[in-house]
Coordinates of C-alpha atoms in Angstrom, one line a residue:
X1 CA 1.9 11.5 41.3
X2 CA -1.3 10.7 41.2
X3 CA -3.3 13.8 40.2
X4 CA -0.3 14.6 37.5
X5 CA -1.4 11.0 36.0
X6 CA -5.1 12.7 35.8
X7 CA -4.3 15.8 34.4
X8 CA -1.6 14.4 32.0
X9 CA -4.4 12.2 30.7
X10 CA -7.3 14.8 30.8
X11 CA -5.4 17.5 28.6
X12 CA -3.9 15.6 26.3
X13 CA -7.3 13.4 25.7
X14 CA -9.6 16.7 25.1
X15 CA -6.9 17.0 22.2
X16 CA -6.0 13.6 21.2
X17 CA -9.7 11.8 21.6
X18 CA -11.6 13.6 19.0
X19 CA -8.4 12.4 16.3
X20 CA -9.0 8.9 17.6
X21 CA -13.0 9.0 17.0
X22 CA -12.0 10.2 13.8
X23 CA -9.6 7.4 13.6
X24 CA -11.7 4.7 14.3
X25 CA -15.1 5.9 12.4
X26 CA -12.6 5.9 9.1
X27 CA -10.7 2.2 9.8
X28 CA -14.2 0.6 9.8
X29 CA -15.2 2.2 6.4
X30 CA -11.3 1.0 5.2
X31 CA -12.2 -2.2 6.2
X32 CA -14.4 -2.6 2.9
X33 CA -13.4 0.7 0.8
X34 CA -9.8 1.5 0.1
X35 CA -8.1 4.7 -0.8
X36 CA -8.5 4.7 -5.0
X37 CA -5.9 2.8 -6.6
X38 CA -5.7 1.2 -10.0
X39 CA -4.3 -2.6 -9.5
X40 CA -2.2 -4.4 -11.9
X41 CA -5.5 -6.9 -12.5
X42 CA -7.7 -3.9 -13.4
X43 CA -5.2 -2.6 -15.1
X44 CA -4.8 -5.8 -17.6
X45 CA -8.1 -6.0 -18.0
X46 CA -8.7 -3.1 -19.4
X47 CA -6.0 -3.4 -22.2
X48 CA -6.6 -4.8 -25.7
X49 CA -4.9 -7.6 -27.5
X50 CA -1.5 -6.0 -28.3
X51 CA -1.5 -5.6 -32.2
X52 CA 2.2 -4.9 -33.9
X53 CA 2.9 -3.4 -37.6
X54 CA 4.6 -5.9 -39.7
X55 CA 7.8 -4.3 -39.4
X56 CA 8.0 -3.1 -35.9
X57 CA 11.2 -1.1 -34.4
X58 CA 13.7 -3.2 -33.0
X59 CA 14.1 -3.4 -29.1
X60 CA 18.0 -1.4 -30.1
X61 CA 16.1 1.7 -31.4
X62 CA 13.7 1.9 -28.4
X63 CA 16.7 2.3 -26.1
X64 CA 18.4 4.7 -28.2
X65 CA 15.4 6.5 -28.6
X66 CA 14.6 6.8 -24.7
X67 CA 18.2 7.4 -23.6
X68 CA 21.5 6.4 -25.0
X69 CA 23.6 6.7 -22.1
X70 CA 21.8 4.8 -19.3
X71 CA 19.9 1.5 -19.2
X72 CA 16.2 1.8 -18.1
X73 CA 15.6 -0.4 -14.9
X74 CA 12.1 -2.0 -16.9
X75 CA 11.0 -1.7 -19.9
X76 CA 6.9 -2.4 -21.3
X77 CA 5.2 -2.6 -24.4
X78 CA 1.6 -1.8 -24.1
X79 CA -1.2 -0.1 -25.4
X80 CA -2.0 3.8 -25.3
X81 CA -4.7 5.3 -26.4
X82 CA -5.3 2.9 -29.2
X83 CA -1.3 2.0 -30.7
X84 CA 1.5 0.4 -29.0
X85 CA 3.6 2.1 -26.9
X86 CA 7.0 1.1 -25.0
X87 CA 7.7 2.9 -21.2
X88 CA 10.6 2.7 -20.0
X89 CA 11.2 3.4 -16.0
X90 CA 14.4 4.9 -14.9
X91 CA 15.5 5.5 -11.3
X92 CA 14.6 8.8 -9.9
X93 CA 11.7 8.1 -10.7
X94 CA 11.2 8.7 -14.1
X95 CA 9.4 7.2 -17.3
X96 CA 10.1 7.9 -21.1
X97 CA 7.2 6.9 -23.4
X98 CA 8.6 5.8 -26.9
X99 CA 6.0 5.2 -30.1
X100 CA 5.9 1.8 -30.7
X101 CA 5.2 2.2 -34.8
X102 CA 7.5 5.5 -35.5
X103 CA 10.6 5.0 -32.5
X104 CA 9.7 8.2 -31.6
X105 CA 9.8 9.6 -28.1
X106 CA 5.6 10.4 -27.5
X107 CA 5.2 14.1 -26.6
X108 CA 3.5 15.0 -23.4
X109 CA 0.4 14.1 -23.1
X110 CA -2.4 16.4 -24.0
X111 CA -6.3 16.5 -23.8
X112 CA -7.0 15.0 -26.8
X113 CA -4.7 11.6 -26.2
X114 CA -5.9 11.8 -22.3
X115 CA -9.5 11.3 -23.9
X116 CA -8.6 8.3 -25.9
X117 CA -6.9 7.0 -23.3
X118 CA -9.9 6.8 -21.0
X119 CA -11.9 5.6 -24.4
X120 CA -9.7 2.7 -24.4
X121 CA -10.3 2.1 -20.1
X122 CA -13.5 2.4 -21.1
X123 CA -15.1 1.9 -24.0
X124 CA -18.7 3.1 -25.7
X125 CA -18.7 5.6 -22.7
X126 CA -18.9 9.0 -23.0
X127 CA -16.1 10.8 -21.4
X128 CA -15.6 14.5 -20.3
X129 CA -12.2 16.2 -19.6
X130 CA -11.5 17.0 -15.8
X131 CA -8.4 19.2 -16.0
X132 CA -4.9 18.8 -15.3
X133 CA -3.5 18.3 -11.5
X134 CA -0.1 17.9 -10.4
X135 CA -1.4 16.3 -7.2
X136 CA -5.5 16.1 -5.7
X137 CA -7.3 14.4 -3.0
X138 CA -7.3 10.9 -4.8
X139 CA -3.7 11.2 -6.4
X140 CA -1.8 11.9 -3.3
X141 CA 0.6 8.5 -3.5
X142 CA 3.9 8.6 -4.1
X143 CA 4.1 6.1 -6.5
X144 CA 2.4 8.4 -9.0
X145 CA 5.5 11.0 -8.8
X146 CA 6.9 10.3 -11.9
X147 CA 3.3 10.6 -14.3
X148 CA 2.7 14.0 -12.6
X149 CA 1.3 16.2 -14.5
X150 CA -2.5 14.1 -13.9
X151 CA -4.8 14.7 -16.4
X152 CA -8.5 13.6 -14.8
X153 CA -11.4 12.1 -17.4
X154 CA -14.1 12.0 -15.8
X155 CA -16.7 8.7 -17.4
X156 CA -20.5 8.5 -17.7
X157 CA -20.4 5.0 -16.8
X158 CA -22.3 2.9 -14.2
X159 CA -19.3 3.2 -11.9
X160 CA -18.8 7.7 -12.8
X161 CA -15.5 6.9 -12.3
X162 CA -12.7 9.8 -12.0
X163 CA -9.8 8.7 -14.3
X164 CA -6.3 9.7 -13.9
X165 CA -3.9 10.0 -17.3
X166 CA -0.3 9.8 -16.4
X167 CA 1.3 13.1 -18.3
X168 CA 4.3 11.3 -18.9
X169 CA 3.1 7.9 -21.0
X170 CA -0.5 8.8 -21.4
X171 CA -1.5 5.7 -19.6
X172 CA -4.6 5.5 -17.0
X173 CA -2.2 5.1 -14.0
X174 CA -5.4 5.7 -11.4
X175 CA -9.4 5.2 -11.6
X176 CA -11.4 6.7 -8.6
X177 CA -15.1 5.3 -8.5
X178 CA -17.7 7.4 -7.3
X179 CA -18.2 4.7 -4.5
X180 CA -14.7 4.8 -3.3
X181 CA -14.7 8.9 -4.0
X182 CA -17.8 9.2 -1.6
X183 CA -16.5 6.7 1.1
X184 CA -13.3 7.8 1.7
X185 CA -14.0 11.0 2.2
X186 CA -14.9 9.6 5.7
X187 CA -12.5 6.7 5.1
X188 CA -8.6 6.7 4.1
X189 CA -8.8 10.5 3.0
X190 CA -9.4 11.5 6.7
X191 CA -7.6 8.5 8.6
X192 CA -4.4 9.3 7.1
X193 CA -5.5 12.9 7.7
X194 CA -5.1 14.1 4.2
X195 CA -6.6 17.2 4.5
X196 CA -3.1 18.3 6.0
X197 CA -1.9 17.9 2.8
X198 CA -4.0 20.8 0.5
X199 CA -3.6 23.5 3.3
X200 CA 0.4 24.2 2.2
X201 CA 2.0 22.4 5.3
X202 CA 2.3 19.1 2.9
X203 CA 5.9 19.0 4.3
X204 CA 4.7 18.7 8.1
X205 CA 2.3 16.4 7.4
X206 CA 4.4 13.4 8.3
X207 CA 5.9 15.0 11.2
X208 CA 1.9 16.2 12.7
X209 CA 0.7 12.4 12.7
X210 CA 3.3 11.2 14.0
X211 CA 3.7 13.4 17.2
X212 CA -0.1 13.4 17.2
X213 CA -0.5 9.8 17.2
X214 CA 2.4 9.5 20.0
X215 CA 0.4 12.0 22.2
X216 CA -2.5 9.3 21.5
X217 CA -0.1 6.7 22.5
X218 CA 1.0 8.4 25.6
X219 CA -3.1 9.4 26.8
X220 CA -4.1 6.0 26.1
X221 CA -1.6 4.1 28.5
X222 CA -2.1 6.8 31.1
X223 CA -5.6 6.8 30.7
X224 CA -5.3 2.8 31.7
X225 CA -3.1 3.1 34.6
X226 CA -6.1 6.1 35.8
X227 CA -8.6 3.7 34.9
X228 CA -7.2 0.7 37.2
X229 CA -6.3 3.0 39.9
X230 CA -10.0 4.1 40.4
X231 CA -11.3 0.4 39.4
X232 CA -12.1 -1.5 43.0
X233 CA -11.9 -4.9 42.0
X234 CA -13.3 -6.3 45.4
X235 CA -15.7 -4.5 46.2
X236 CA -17.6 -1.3 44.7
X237 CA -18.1 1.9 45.9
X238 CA -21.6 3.5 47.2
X239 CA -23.4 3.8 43.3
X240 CA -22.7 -0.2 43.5
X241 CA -20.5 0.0 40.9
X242 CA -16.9 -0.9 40.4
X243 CA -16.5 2.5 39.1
X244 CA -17.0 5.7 41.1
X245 CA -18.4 7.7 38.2
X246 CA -21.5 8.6 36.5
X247 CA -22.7 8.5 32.7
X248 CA -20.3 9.4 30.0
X249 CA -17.6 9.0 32.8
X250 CA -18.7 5.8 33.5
X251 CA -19.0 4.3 30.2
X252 CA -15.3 5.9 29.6
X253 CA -13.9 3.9 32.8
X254 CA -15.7 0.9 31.4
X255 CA -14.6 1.6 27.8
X256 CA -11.2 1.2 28.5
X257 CA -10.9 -1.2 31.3
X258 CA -12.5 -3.7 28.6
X259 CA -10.9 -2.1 25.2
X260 CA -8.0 0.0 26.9
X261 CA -5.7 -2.7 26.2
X262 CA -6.3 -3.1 22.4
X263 CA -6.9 0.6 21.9
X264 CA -3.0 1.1 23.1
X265 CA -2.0 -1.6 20.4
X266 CA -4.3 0.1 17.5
X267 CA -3.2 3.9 18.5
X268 CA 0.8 3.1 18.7
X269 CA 0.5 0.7 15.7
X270 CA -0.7 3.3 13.7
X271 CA 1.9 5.4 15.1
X272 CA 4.4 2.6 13.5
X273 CA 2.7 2.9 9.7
X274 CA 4.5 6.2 9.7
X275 CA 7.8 4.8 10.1
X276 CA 9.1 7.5 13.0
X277 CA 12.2 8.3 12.9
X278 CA 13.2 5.5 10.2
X279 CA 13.1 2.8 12.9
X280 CA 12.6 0.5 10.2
X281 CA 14.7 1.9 7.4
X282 CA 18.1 -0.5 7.2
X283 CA 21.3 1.3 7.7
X284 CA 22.9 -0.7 5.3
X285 CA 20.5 -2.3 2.7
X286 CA 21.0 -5.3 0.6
X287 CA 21.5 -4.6 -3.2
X288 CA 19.5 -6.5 -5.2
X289 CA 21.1 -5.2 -8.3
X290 CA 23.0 -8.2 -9.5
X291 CA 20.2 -10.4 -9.8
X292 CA 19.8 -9.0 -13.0
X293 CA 23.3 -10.0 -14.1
X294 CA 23.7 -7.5 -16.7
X295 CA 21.9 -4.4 -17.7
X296 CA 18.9 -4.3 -19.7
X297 CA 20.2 -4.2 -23.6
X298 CA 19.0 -4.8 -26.7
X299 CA 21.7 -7.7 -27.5
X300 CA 20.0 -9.8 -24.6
X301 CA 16.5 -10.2 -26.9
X302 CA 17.3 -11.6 -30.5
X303 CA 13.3 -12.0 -31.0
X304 CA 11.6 -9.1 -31.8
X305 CA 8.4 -8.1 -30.0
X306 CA 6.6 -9.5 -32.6
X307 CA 8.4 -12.6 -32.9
X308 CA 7.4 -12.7 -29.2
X309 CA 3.6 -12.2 -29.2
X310 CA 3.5 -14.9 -31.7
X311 CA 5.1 -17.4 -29.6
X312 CA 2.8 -16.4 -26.7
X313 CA -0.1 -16.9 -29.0
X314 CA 1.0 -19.8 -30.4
X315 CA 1.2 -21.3 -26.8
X316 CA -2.6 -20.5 -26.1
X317 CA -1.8 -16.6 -24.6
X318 CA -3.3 -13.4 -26.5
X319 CA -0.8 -11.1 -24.3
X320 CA -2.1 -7.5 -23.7
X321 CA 1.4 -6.6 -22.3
X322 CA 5.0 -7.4 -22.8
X323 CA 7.9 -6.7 -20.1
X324 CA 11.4 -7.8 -20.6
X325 CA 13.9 -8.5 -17.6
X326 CA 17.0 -9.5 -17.2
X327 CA 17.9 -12.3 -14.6
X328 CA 21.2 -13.8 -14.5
X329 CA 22.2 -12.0 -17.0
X330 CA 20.3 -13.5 -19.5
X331 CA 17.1 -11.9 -21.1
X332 CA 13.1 -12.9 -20.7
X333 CA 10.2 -11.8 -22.5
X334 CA 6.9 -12.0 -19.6
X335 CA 3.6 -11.6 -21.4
X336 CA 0.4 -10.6 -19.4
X337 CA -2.9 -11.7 -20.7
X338 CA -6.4 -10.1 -19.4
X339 CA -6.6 -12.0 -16.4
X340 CA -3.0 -11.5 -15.5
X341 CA -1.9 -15.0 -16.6
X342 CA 1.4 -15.0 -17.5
X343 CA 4.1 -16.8 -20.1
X344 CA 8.1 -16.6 -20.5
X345 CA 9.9 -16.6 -23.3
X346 CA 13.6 -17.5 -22.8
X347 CA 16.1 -16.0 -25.5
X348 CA 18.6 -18.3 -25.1
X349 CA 16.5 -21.3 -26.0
X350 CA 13.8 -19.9 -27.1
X351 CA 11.2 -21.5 -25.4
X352 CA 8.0 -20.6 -23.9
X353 CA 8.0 -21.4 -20.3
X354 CA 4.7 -21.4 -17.8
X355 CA 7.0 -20.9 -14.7
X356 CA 10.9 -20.0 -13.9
X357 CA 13.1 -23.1 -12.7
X358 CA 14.0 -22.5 -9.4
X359 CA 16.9 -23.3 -10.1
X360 CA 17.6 -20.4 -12.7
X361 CA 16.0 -17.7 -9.8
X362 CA 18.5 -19.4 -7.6
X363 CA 21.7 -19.1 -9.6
X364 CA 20.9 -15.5 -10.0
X365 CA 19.8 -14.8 -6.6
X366 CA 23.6 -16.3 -5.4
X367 CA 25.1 -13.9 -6.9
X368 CA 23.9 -11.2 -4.7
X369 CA 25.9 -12.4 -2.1
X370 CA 28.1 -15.2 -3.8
X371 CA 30.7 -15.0 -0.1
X372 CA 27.8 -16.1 2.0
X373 CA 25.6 -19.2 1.9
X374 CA 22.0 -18.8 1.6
X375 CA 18.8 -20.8 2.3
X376 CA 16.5 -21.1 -0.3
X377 CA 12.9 -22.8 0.2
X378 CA 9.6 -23.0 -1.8
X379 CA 6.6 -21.8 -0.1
X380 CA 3.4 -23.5 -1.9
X381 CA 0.7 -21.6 0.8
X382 CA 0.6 -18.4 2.7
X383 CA 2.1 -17.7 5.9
X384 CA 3.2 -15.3 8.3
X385 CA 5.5 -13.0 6.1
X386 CA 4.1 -14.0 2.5
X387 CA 0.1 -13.6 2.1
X388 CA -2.1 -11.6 -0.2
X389 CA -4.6 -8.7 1.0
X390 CA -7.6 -7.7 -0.6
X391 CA -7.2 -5.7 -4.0
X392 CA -8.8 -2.5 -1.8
X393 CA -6.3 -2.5 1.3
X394 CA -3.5 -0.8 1.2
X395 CA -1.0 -3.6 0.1
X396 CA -3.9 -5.1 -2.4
X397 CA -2.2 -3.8 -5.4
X398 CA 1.0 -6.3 -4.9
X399 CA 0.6 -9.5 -6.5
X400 CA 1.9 -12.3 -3.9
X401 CA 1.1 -15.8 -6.1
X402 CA 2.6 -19.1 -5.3
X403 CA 4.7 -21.1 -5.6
X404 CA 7.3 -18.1 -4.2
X405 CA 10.8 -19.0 -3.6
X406 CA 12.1 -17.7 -0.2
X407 CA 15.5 -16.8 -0.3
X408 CA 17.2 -16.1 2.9
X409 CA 20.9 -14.0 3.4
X410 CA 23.3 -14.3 5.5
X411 CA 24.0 -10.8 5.5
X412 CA 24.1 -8.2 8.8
X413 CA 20.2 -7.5 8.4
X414 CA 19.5 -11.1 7.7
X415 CA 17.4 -10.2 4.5
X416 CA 14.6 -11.9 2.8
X417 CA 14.1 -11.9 -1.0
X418 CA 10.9 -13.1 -2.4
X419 CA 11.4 -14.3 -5.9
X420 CA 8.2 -14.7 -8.4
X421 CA 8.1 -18.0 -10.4
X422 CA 5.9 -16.8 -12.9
X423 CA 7.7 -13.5 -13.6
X424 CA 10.9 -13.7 -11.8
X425 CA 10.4 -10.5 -10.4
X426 CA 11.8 -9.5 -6.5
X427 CA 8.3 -8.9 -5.1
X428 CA 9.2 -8.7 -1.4
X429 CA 12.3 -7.9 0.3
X430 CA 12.5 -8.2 3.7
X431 CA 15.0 -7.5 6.6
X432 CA 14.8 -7.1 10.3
X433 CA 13.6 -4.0 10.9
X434 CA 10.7 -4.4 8.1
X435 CA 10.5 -8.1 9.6
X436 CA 9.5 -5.7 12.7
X437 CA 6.9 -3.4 11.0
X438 CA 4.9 -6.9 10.2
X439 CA 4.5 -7.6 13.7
X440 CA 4.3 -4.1 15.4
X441 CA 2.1 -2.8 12.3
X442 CA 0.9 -5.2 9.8
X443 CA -0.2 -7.5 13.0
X444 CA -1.1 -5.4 15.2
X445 CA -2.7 -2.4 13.3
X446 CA -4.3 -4.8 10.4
X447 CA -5.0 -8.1 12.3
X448 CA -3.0 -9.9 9.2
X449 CA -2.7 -13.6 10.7
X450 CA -3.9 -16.3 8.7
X451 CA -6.2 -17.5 11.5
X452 CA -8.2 -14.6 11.3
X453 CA -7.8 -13.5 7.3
X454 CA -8.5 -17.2 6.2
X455 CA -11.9 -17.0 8.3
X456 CA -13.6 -13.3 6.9
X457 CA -16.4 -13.6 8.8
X458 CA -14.5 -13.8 12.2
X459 CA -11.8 -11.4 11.2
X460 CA -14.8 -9.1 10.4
X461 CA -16.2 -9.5 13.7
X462 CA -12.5 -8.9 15.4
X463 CA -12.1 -5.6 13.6
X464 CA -16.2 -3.9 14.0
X465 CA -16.2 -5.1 17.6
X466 CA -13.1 -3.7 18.8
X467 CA -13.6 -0.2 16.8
X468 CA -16.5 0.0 18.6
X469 CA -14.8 -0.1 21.7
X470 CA -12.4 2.4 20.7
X471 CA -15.0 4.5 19.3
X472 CA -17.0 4.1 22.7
X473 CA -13.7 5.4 24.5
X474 CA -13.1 8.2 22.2
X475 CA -17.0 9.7 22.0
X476 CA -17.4 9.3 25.6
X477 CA -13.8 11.1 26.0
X478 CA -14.7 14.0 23.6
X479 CA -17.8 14.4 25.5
X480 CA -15.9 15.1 28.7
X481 CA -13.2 16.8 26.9
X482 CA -15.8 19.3 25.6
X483 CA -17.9 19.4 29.1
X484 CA -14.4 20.0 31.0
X485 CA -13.2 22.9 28.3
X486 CA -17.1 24.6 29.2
X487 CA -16.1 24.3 32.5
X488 CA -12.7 25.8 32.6
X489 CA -14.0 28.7 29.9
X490 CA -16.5 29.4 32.3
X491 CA -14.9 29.6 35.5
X492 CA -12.4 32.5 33.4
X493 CA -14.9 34.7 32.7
X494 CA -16.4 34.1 36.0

């Protein structure tokens, strides 16, 4: 049993060892450089001061417009390329771009608007046309499916940033620095193994990490149980050493009798991120749908989008965007200022609110589930299931503020809803098996607990010294990988 134990751990390391260098090289670089993204804070900041006609298009005109037979599931106005534009989203996913000044729908988006739109991004920088792309290196997300075609801008400022035009809405929908461009091609681009993904096999890609990183998985515990096998902890062997080997083998057997341990939870956490076969998918999800209380329509907003900026401006907020939303059936007008601060503006009243009553988010959230009883509690700090990442990690982009309201189901998967006061948007749902992917990924692939997160400096030590021991497992395992193939390659042709 013994041997098989050796061999099952030799062959599949000479494959698996050189992915988990990889692997670990990359995570340190994540640590401080993230895949590009463009977050909802850089992407206020870059709008202007939404500036209306006097006689703007009623809200009625824009659905029409967009399309008459279903209702859009959000709707924005906000700037493109220098005039006001509304975008709607639609399930599928799909967006429809509507001219804020002519009720037009906008026509697909072409060099010329792609150019002002970057002007806009950035301005009094020169900008240079890229090309169209349905899909490159630093566009590969999913969430970027519904502005495909891409047209790229390329800017000549300090930053040479690589924009990304959504062909859809002619928004900026992605910026790639030439920081993050150059880091990740040894950062997220190769730890998620991207180049997979540009050879024509983009539909095995999933399928290749995953059984890759199980056969990680599997060498790693195997390579443990070898490693306390040949470990005397009582005495040591004639080298007068624990360990009966010699150089890179040594400092392998070392490696992972100190780092084996957490380089099992790393490799099979990983594993996890991909979601294998939907373990964490709910069979039967909870429908949010009714929180809304009605679809959006144009009966819902008596105040014009005008009427609406004025209000916000009279209230001490020059809004750069407007969404409206529907929550318990009634409608809201959020405005968005540079720095993300927020107002609402409740139709039925009128008024221009800082925050949501709970109340009101609670009184739609019950009817969700109006049969069951719910719990519902106000979170005022962070904890285990509700924190905020850096802007560069890979949930940066979601905006968790507080106060939250936690709402909890009764339902089969016991579901979570997190409901945002300031927008009274759903920004977190949460059942059991995605309760499980915090612990078995977030926790242990991440290191997201507060402890840690709340003290940088320590978490930073946490993460660089226990990469190193991984990459001090994986090198020294290549190098005998490689020695051992020389061997075997040898002896053949002998």
């Amino acid at each position: 049993m013994k041997r098989y134990l050796y061999l099952w751990h030799r062959w599949l390391g000479i494959v698996a060892c050189l992915f988990m260098a990889l692997w670990f090289i990359s995570g340190v670089v994540m640590l401080y450089v993230g895949y590009p993204k463009l977050t909802p804070a850089e992407h206020w900041s870059r709008l202007p001061v939404l500036q209306l006609d006097d006689a703007p298009i009623e809200l009625k005109q824009v659905l029409h417009a967009a399309d008459p037979e279903l209702a859009p599931s959000s709707i924005r106005l906000t700037t493109v390329a220098g005039a006001p534009r509304y975008i709607l989203e639609y399930p599928g996913p799909r967006k429809v771009a509507i001219e804020a000044d002519s009720g037009l729908r906008a026509l697909p988006t072409d060099r010329v608007e792609a150019l002002a739109a970057a002007r806009q991004f950035a301005p009094g920088v020169a900008v240079r046309d890229r090309g169209t792309v349905n899909g490159d290196m630093w566009s590969q997300s999913r969430a970027l499916d519904a502005d495909r075609p891409l047209l790229r801008v390329a800017t000549a400022d300090a930053e040479r940033r690589l924009l990304y035009v959504s062909g859809t809405t002619g928004e900026v929908v992605r910026d790639a620095t030439a920081t993050e461009r150059g880091w990740n091609w040894i950062g997220a681009w190769l730890h998620w193994l991207y180049p997979l993904r540009g050879i024509g096999i983009d539909g095995a890609w999933g399928p290749i990490v995953t059984y890759l990183s199980l056969a990680a998985t599997l060498m790693a515990v195997l390579g443990l149980a070898v490693g306390v096998l040949r470990w005397r902890f009582k005495r040591t062997y004639r080298n007068g050493s624990h360990s009966p080997y010699q150089g890179f083998a040594r400092w392998h057997h070392v490696g992972g009798m100190l780092f084996g341990v957490l380089l099992i939870t790393w490799i099979f956490s990983g594993l996890m991120s991909m979601n294998p076969w939907k373990i964490f998918s709910s069979s039967q999800p909870l429908s949010v749908a009714a929180y809304q209380g009605a679809p959006l329509h144009a009966a819902a907003f008596p105040l014009s989008a005008a009427q609406a900026l004025q209000r916000f401006a009279d209230d001490g907020l020059q809004a750069r965007e407007l969404e409206w939303r529907m929550i318990g059936g009634k409608g809201y007008v959020i405005g968005y200022d540079g720095a993300g601060r927020t107002r609402i503006l409740a139709m039925d009243d009128q008024q221009v609110l800082r925050q949501f009553n709970p109340d009101t988010l609670r009184q739609a959230a019950w009817a969700i589930r109006p049969e069951r009883p719910m719990v519902v509690q106000q979170l005022a700090a962070y904890d285990f299931y509700y924190y905020a990442r850096e802007p560069h990690s890979m949930m940066g982009h979601l905006q968790q503020r507080l106060p939250v309201l936690r709402v909890r189901f009764d339902d089969p998967a016991q579901t979570w809803l997190h409901l945002d006061l300031h927008t009274g948007a759903i920004v977190g749902q949460l059942d059991q098996p995605r309760r499980a992917s915090r612990w078995l990924f977030g926790l242990l692939h991440s290191w997201d607990w507060l402890p840690l997160l709340a003290n940088r400096p320590l978490w930073d030590l946490w993460m660089i010294l226990f990469s190193a021991g991984g990459l001090l497992i994986s090198v020294s395992g290549v190098v005998l990988g490689w020695r051992r193939l020389g061997r075997a390659l040898r002896a053949r042709r002998r």
